[in-house]
Coordinates of N, CA, C and O in Angstrom, one line a residue:
M26 N 3.2 -5.2 -17.7 CA 1.8 -4.9 -17.4 C 1.6 -4.9 -15.3 O 2.6 -6.3 -15.5
K27 N 1.7 -4.4 -14.7 CA 2.3 -5.2 -13.3 C 0.6 -5.2 -13.2 O -0.6 -4.7 -13.5
T28 N 0.4 -6.4 -12.5 CA -0.8 -7.0 -11.9 C -1.4 -7.1 -10.1 O 0.5 -7.1 -9.8
A29 N -1.8 -6.8 -9.5 CA -2.1 -6.5 -8.8 C -3.5 -8.0 -8.4 O -5.0 -7.4 -8.7
I30 N -3.1 -8.8 -7.8 CA -4.2 -9.8 -7.5 C -5.1 -10.3 -6.3 O -4.0 -9.9 -5.2
I31 N -6.4 -9.5 -6.1 CA -6.4 -9.0 -4.4 C -7.7 -10.0 -4.6 O -8.6 -11.3 -5.2
K32 N -7.5 -10.6 -3.3 CA -8.2 -11.9 -2.7 C -10.1 -11.1 -1.8 O -9.9 -10.1 -1.9
T33 N -10.3 -12.0 -2.0 CA -11.7 -11.5 -2.6 C -12.3 -11.1 -1.3 O -13.8 -10.5 -1.0
D34 N -11.5 -12.1 -0.3 CA -12.5 -11.7 0.6 C -11.3 -10.7 1.1 O -12.5 -10.3 2.6
F35 N -11.0 -10.1 0.7 CA -10.5 -8.4 1.9 C -12.2 -7.6 2.5 O -12.0 -7.3 2.8
W36 N -13.5 -8.1 0.4 CA -14.5 -7.0 1.3 C -16.0 -8.0 2.4 O -16.0 -6.9 3.0
E37 N -14.9 -9.2 2.8 CA -15.4 -9.1 4.1 C -14.7 -9.1 5.6 O -15.3 -9.4 6.4
E38 N -13.4 -9.5 5.8 CA -12.7 -8.6 6.7 C -12.8 -7.7 7.6 O -13.8 -6.4 7.2
D39 N -13.6 -7.6 9.1 CA -14.2 -7.0 9.6 C -13.8 -5.9 9.8 O -13.7 -4.4 9.4
R40 N -11.7 -5.5 9.4 CA -11.0 -4.2 9.1 C -11.3 -2.9 8.4 O -11.4 -2.9 8.4
I41 N -11.8 -4.2 7.4 CA -12.8 -2.8 5.8 C -14.0 -3.5 6.2 O -14.1 -1.6 6.1
F42 N -14.2 -4.4 6.5 CA -16.2 -3.7 6.5 C -16.7 -2.5 7.4 O -17.3 -2.2 6.8
V43 N -15.6 -2.4 8.5 CA -15.7 -0.9 9.4 C -15.6 0.8 8.8 O -15.6 1.6 9.1
L44 N -14.4 -0.7 7.9 CA -14.5 1.9 6.9 C -15.3 2.6 6.3 O -16.4 1.7 5.6
L45 N -15.5 3.7 6.8 CA -16.2 4.2 6.0 C -16.2 4.2 3.9 O -15.5 3.5 3.9
P46 N -17.0 3.8 3.7 CA -16.8 4.2 2.1 C -15.5 4.7 1.2 O -15.1 4.1 0.5
D47 N -15.4 6.2 1.5 CA -14.7 6.9 0.7 C -13.3 6.3 0.8 O -12.3 6.0 0.1
A48 N -13.1 5.4 2.3 CA -11.9 5.0 2.9 C -11.6 3.8 2.0 O -11.0 3.4 2.1
R49 N -12.3 2.6 2.4 CA -12.1 0.8 2.3 C -12.3 1.8 0.1 O -11.4 0.8 0.0
Y50 N -12.2 2.4 -0.9 CA -12.3 2.9 -1.7 C -10.4 3.3 -2.4 O -9.9 2.9 -2.9
F51 N -10.3 4.1 -0.7 CA -9.2 4.8 -1.9 C -8.6 3.5 -0.8 O -6.9 3.5 -1.5
Y52 N -7.8 3.1 -0.2 CA -7.6 1.4 0.1 C -7.7 0.5 -1.1 O -6.1 0.0 -0.9
L53 N -8.4 0.5 -1.6 CA -8.3 -0.3 -2.6 C -7.7 0.3 -3.4 O -7.2 0.0 -4.6
C54 N -7.5 1.3 -3.8 CA -6.8 2.3 -5.4 C -5.2 2.1 -4.4 O -4.4 2.1 -6.1
L55 N -5.2 2.2 -3.2 CA -3.7 1.9 -2.2 C -2.8 1.0 -2.8 O -2.2 0.2 -3.4
L56 N -3.9 -0.8 -3.2 CA -2.9 -1.3 -2.9 C -3.1 -1.4 -4.6 O -2.4 -3.0 -5.0
T57 N -4.3 -1.2 -5.4 CA -3.8 -1.6 -6.8 C -3.4 -0.4 -7.4 O -2.9 -0.9 -8.9
N58 N -2.4 0.5 -7.1 CA -2.8 2.5 -8.4 C -1.4 1.3 -9.0 O -0.3 1.1 -8.3
P59 N -0.7 2.4 -10.3 CA 0.2 2.2 -10.8 C 1.4 2.6 -10.6 O 2.8 2.0 -11.2
K60 N 1.8 3.4 -9.3 CA 3.0 3.4 -8.7 C 3.1 2.5 -7.1 O 4.5 2.5 -7.0
R61 N 2.3 1.3 -6.9 CA 2.5 0.6 -6.7 C 3.4 -0.8 -7.5 O 2.9 -0.9 -8.4
G62 N 4.3 -1.0 -6.8 CA 5.6 -2.2 -7.5 C 5.2 -3.7 -6.8 O 4.8 -3.8 -6.3
T63 N 6.3 -4.2 -5.9 CA 6.1 -5.5 -6.6 C 6.6 -5.3 -3.8 O 5.7 -6.7 -3.0
L64 N 6.5 -4.4 -3.7 CA 7.1 -3.7 -2.5 C 5.4 -3.2 -1.4 O 5.3 -2.9 -3.0
P65 N 5.9 -2.8 -0.2 CA 4.4 -2.2 -0.1 C 4.7 -1.1 -0.1 O 3.2 0.0 0.8
A66 N 5.5 -0.4 0.3 CA 5.7 1.0 0.3 C 6.3 1.2 -1.7 O 6.2 0.9 -2.5
F67 N 5.1 2.6 -1.9 CA 5.8 3.6 -2.6 C 4.9 4.7 -2.5 O 4.8 6.0 -2.1
K68 N 5.8 5.9 -3.0 CA 5.4 7.2 -3.8 C 4.5 7.2 -4.4 O 4.2 7.0 -5.8
C69 N 3.4 7.9 -4.0 CA 2.6 8.7 -4.5 C 2.1 10.3 -4.4 O 1.8 10.0 -3.1
S70 N 1.8 11.1 -4.8 CA 1.7 12.6 -4.5 C -0.3 12.4 -4.0 O -1.0 11.6 -4.9
D71 N -0.6 13.5 -3.3 CA -2.5 13.5 -3.7 C -2.5 13.9 -4.4 O -3.9 13.9 -5.3
R72 N -1.7 15.2 -5.1 CA -2.8 15.1 -6.7 C -2.3 14.3 -7.4 O -4.7 13.8 -7.7
L73 N -1.8 13.1 -7.4 CA -1.8 11.6 -8.5 C -3.0 11.2 -7.8 O -4.3 10.1 -8.7
M74 N -2.7 10.5 -6.4 CA -4.5 9.6 -5.7 C -5.8 10.7 -6.1 O -6.8 9.7 -6.4
S75 N -5.7 11.6 -6.0 CA -6.8 12.4 -6.8 C -7.2 12.3 -7.8 O -8.4 12.5 -8.1
A76 N -6.1 12.5 -8.0 CA -6.3 11.4 -9.6 C -7.4 10.5 -10.1 O -8.6 10.1 -10.6
Y77 N -6.5 9.8 -9.4 CA -6.9 8.8 -10.0 C -8.3 7.6 -9.1 O -8.9 7.4 -9.4
T78 N -8.8 8.4 -8.2 CA -10.0 8.6 -7.4 C -10.9 9.2 -8.0 O -12.6 8.7 -7.2
G79 N -10.7 10.7 -8.2 CA -11.7 11.7 -8.7 C -12.4 11.9 -7.1 O -12.7 12.7 -6.9
Y80 N -11.5 11.9 -5.9 CA -11.6 12.6 -4.8 C -10.5 14.1 -4.3 O -9.5 14.3 -4.7
N81 N -11.7 14.6 -4.2 CA -10.3 15.9 -3.6 C -9.1 16.2 -2.5 O -9.3 15.5 -1.3
Y82 N -9.2 16.9 -2.8 CA -7.6 17.0 -1.5 C -7.9 16.7 -0.1 O -8.1 16.0 0.7
D83 N -9.5 17.0 0.3 CA -10.4 17.7 2.3 C -10.5 15.5 2.1 O -10.1 15.3 3.1
T84 N -10.6 15.1 1.1 CA -11.3 13.9 1.6 C -10.3 12.8 1.4 O -10.3 12.5 2.4
I85 N -9.7 12.7 0.3 CA -8.0 11.9 -0.1 C -7.7 12.7 2.0 O -6.8 11.5 2.9
K86 N -7.3 13.7 2.8 CA -6.9 14.3 3.6 C -7.5 12.8 4.6 O -7.0 12.2 5.7
L87 N -9.2 13.1 5.2 CA -9.2 12.9 5.6 C -9.2 10.4 5.5 O -9.1 10.2 6.6
C88 N -9.4 10.7 4.0 CA -8.9 9.2 4.0 C -7.8 8.7 4.8 O -7.8 7.3 5.3
K89 N -6.8 9.3 4.6 CA -4.8 8.9 4.8 C -6.2 9.0 6.5 O -4.7 8.1 7.2
A90 N -5.9 9.8 6.9 CA -5.8 9.8 9.2 C -6.8 8.4 9.0 O -6.8 8.5 9.7
H91 N -7.8 8.0 8.3 CA -8.7 7.1 8.6 C -8.0 5.9 8.9 O -8.2 4.8 9.3
L92 N -7.4 5.6 7.3 CA -6.4 4.2 7.7 C -5.7 4.3 8.4 O -5.0 2.9 8.8
T93 N -4.7 5.3 8.1 CA -3.9 5.4 9.5 C -4.0 5.0 11.0 O -3.9 4.4 11.3
K94 N -4.9 5.8 11.3 CA -6.1 5.3 12.2 C -6.7 3.6 12.9 O -6.6 3.0 13.2
A95 N -7.1 3.6 11.4 CA -6.8 1.4 11.1 C -5.7 0.4 11.7 O -5.8 -0.2 11.6
K96 N -4.5 1.4 11.3 CA -3.5 0.8 11.4 C -2.9 -0.3 9.9 O -2.3 -1.4 10.4
L97 N -3.7 0.2 8.6 CA -3.9 -0.1 7.8 C -2.4 0.5 6.2 O -1.8 -0.4 5.6
I98 N -2.2 1.2 7.1 CA -1.3 2.5 6.6 C -0.6 2.9 7.5 O -0.7 3.3 8.7
T99 N 1.1 3.3 7.1 CA 1.7 4.3 7.3 C 1.9 5.0 6.8 O 2.8 5.1 4.5
I100 N 2.2 6.7 6.7 CA 2.7 7.3 5.7 C 4.1 7.6 6.6 O 3.7 8.5 6.9
L101 N 4.7 7.8 5.1 CA 6.7 9.2 5.5 C 6.4 9.6 4.5 O 7.1 9.0 2.8
G102 N 6.2 11.7 4.1 CA 6.6 12.1 3.5 C 5.2 12.0 2.6 O 4.3 11.4 3.7
E103 N 5.9 11.3 1.2 CA 4.8 10.8 0.8 C 4.5 9.4 -0.3 O 4.2 9.6 -1.1
Y104 N 5.4 8.9 0.6 CA 5.7 6.9 1.0 C 4.2 6.5 1.5 O 3.7 7.1 2.8
Y105 N 3.4 5.5 0.5 CA 2.8 5.4 1.8 C 3.2 3.4 1.7 O 3.5 3.2 0.3
I106 N 3.1 3.5 3.5 CA 3.9 2.0 2.8 C 2.2 1.3 4.1 O 1.3 1.5 4.3
I107 N 1.6 0.6 2.6 CA 0.8 -0.8 3.6 C 1.1 -1.6 4.5 O 1.6 -2.4 4.0
N108 N 0.1 -2.2 5.7 CA 1.3 -2.2 7.2 C 0.9 -3.9 7.0 O 0.9 -4.7 8.0
D109 N -0.4 -4.1 5.5 CA -1.6 -5.7 5.6 C -1.1 -5.8 5.0 O -2.4 -5.4 4.1
D110 N -0.2 -6.8 4.0 CA -0.5 -7.2 2.6 C -1.6 -8.8 2.6 O -1.0 -8.7 1.9
D111 N -1.7 -9.0 3.7 CA -2.4 -10.3 3.0 C -4.0 -9.4 2.4 O -3.8 -11.1 1.7
Y112 N -3.9 -8.6 1.6 CA -5.0 -9.2 0.9 C -4.4 -9.1 -0.6 O -5.2 -8.9 -1.7
V113 N -4.2 -8.9 -1.1 CA -2.8 -9.1 -2.3 C -2.2 -10.3 -2.1 O -1.2 -10.6 -1.9
T114 N -1.8 -11.3 -3.4 CA -1.1 -12.5 -3.9 C -0.6 -11.9 -4.6 O 0.2 -11.7 -4.9
P115 N 1.1 -13.1 -3.7 CA 2.3 -12.1 -4.0 C 2.4 -12.4 -4.9 O 2.3 -13.8 -5.0
T116 N 3.9 -12.2 -6.0 CA 4.5 -13.0 -7.1 C 5.7 -13.6 -6.6 O 6.1 -12.7 -5.5
K117 N 5.8 -14.4 -6.7 CA 7.3 -15.3 -5.9 C 7.8 -16.2 -7.8 O 7.3 -16.0 -8.2
G118 N 9.0 -16.1 -7.3 CA 10.2 -16.4 -8.6 C 11.5 -15.0 -9.2 O 11.6 -13.9 -8.3
K119 N 12.1 -15.7 -9.6 CA 13.6 -14.6 -9.4 C 13.5 -13.2 -10.0 O 14.0 -12.6 -9.8
L120 N 12.3 -13.1 -11.2 CA 12.1 -11.2 -11.3 C 11.5 -10.9 -11.1 O 11.7 -9.4 -10.7
T121 N 10.1 -11.4 -9.4 CA 10.1 -11.0 -8.2 C 10.8 -10.5 -6.8 O 11.1 -8.8 -7.5
Q122 N 11.9 -11.0 -7.2 CA 12.8 -10.9 -6.7 C 14.6 -9.5 -6.8 O 13.9 -8.6 -6.6
Q123 N 14.0 -9.9 -7.1 CA 15.1 -8.6 -9.0 C 14.5 -7.0 -8.6 O 14.5 -6.3 -8.2
L124 N 13.4 -7.5 -8.8 CA 12.2 -6.3 -8.5 C 12.6 -5.6 -7.6 O 12.9 -4.8 -7.2
R125 N 12.4 -7.0 -6.7 CA 12.2 -6.3 -4.4 C 13.7 -5.6 -4.2 O 13.7 -4.1 -3.6
E126 N 14.4 -6.2 -5.1 CA 15.1 -5.3 -4.7 C 15.8 -4.1 -5.6 O 16.5 -3.4 -4.4
K127 N 15.5 -4.5 -6.4 CA 15.8 -2.7 -7.2 C 15.0 -1.3 -6.5 O 15.2 -0.1 -6.8
E128 N 13.7 -1.7 -6.0 CA 12.7 -0.8 -5.7 C 12.8 -0.8 -4.3 O 13.3 0.5 -3.8
L129 N 14.0 -2.3 -4.0 CA 14.5 -1.9 -2.1 C 15.3 -0.9 -1.9 O 15.9 0.2 -1.5
A130 N 16.1 -0.4 -3.0 CA 17.1 0.0 -3.2 C 18.0 1.9 -3.5 O 17.8 2.6 -2.5
S131 N 15.8 1.9 -3.9 CA 15.3 2.9 -5.4 C 15.9 3.9 -3.6 O 14.9 5.2 -3.9
L132 N 14.3 3.4 -2.7 CA 14.4 3.9 -1.7 C 15.1 4.9 -1.0 O 15.9 4.3 -0.6
P133 N 13.8 6.3 0.0 CA 14.5 6.9 1.4 C 14.6 6.1 2.5 O 14.2 5.0 2.5
L134 N 16.5 6.4 3.5 CA 16.3 5.6 3.5 C 15.7 5.1 4.9 O 15.2 4.5 5.7
E135 N 14.9 6.1 5.1 CA 13.5 6.3 6.1 C 13.1 5.3 6.1 O 11.6 4.6 6.9
V136 N 12.3 5.6 4.8 CA 11.9 4.2 4.0 C 11.8 2.8 4.2 O 11.2 1.9 5.0
K137 N 13.3 2.6 3.7 CA 13.6 1.8 3.7 C 13.6 1.0 4.8 O 13.5 -0.4 6.1
D138 N 14.3 1.8 5.6 CA 14.9 1.3 7.5 C 12.9 1.3 8.4 O 13.3 0.1 9.1
F139 N 12.2 1.6 7.7 CA 10.9 1.4 8.3 C 10.6 -0.1 7.2 O 10.1 -0.6 8.3
L140 N 10.8 0.1 6.5 CA 10.3 -1.6 5.8 C 11.2 -3.0 6.6 O 10.4 -4.1 6.7
L141 N 12.9 -2.3 6.7 CA 13.3 -3.6 7.1 C 12.9 -3.9 9.1 O 13.5 -4.9 8.8
S142 N 12.2 -2.7 9.5 CA 12.6 -2.9 10.7 C 11.0 -3.3 10.9 O 11.3 -3.8 12.3
R143 N 10.2 -4.2 10.7 CA 8.8 -4.6 11.3 C 9.7 -5.8 10.9 O 10.3 -6.2 10.3
S144 N 8.4 -6.7 11.2 CA 9.1 -8.6 12.1 C 9.1 -9.0 10.3 O 7.5 -8.9 10.4
G145 N 9.9 -10.0 10.8 CA 9.6 -11.0 9.0 C 10.4 -10.1 7.6 O 9.9 -11.1 6.9
A146 N 10.1 -8.7 8.3 CA 10.4 -7.7 6.7 C 11.4 -8.3 6.0 O 12.3 -8.3 4.8
V147 N 12.9 -7.9 6.9 CA 14.3 -8.4 6.7 C 14.3 -9.7 6.0 O 14.7 -9.4 4.7
Q148 N 13.4 -11.2 6.6 CA 14.5 -11.8 5.5 C 13.3 -11.8 4.8 O 13.2 -12.4 3.6
E149 N 11.8 -11.8 4.3 CA 11.2 -11.2 3.1 C 11.4 -10.7 2.1 O 11.4 -10.7 1.0
Y150 N 13.2 -10.0 2.8 CA 12.8 -8.8 0.5 C 14.7 -8.6 1.0 O 14.7 -8.6 -0.7
N151 N 15.1 -9.6 1.8 CA 16.9 -10.4 1.0 C 16.6 -11.5 1.4 O 18.1 -12.4 1.0
N152 N 16.3 -12.1 1.0 CA 16.0 -14.0 0.2 C 15.6 -13.7 -1.1 O 15.3 -12.7 -2.0

């Protein structure tokens, strides 16, 4: 079973506090949904996000726009990229590194290039 440990100060961060309640919940769902792996990038359709959150497509579209504008996420096709993973405590270890390498290899080139181009990401994902 995958586990995401969310830091409790998530709720006190200014960037989260100013979000609309729908966008806040949607972002929390992005951080913890079952499609998320060890990388901050994962594929998840609007249909599935609708099932997870109970939101209709219009609300999902608004939440995505709000979170993109707040620079909390980047969307490339059906891939979500969490821009700031500070709210999730990372797991360290050999197994986690193997999972990261496997996930990175399975990403489309556009998403992989985006992840690897972020500052510090090359070292983080290739170590």
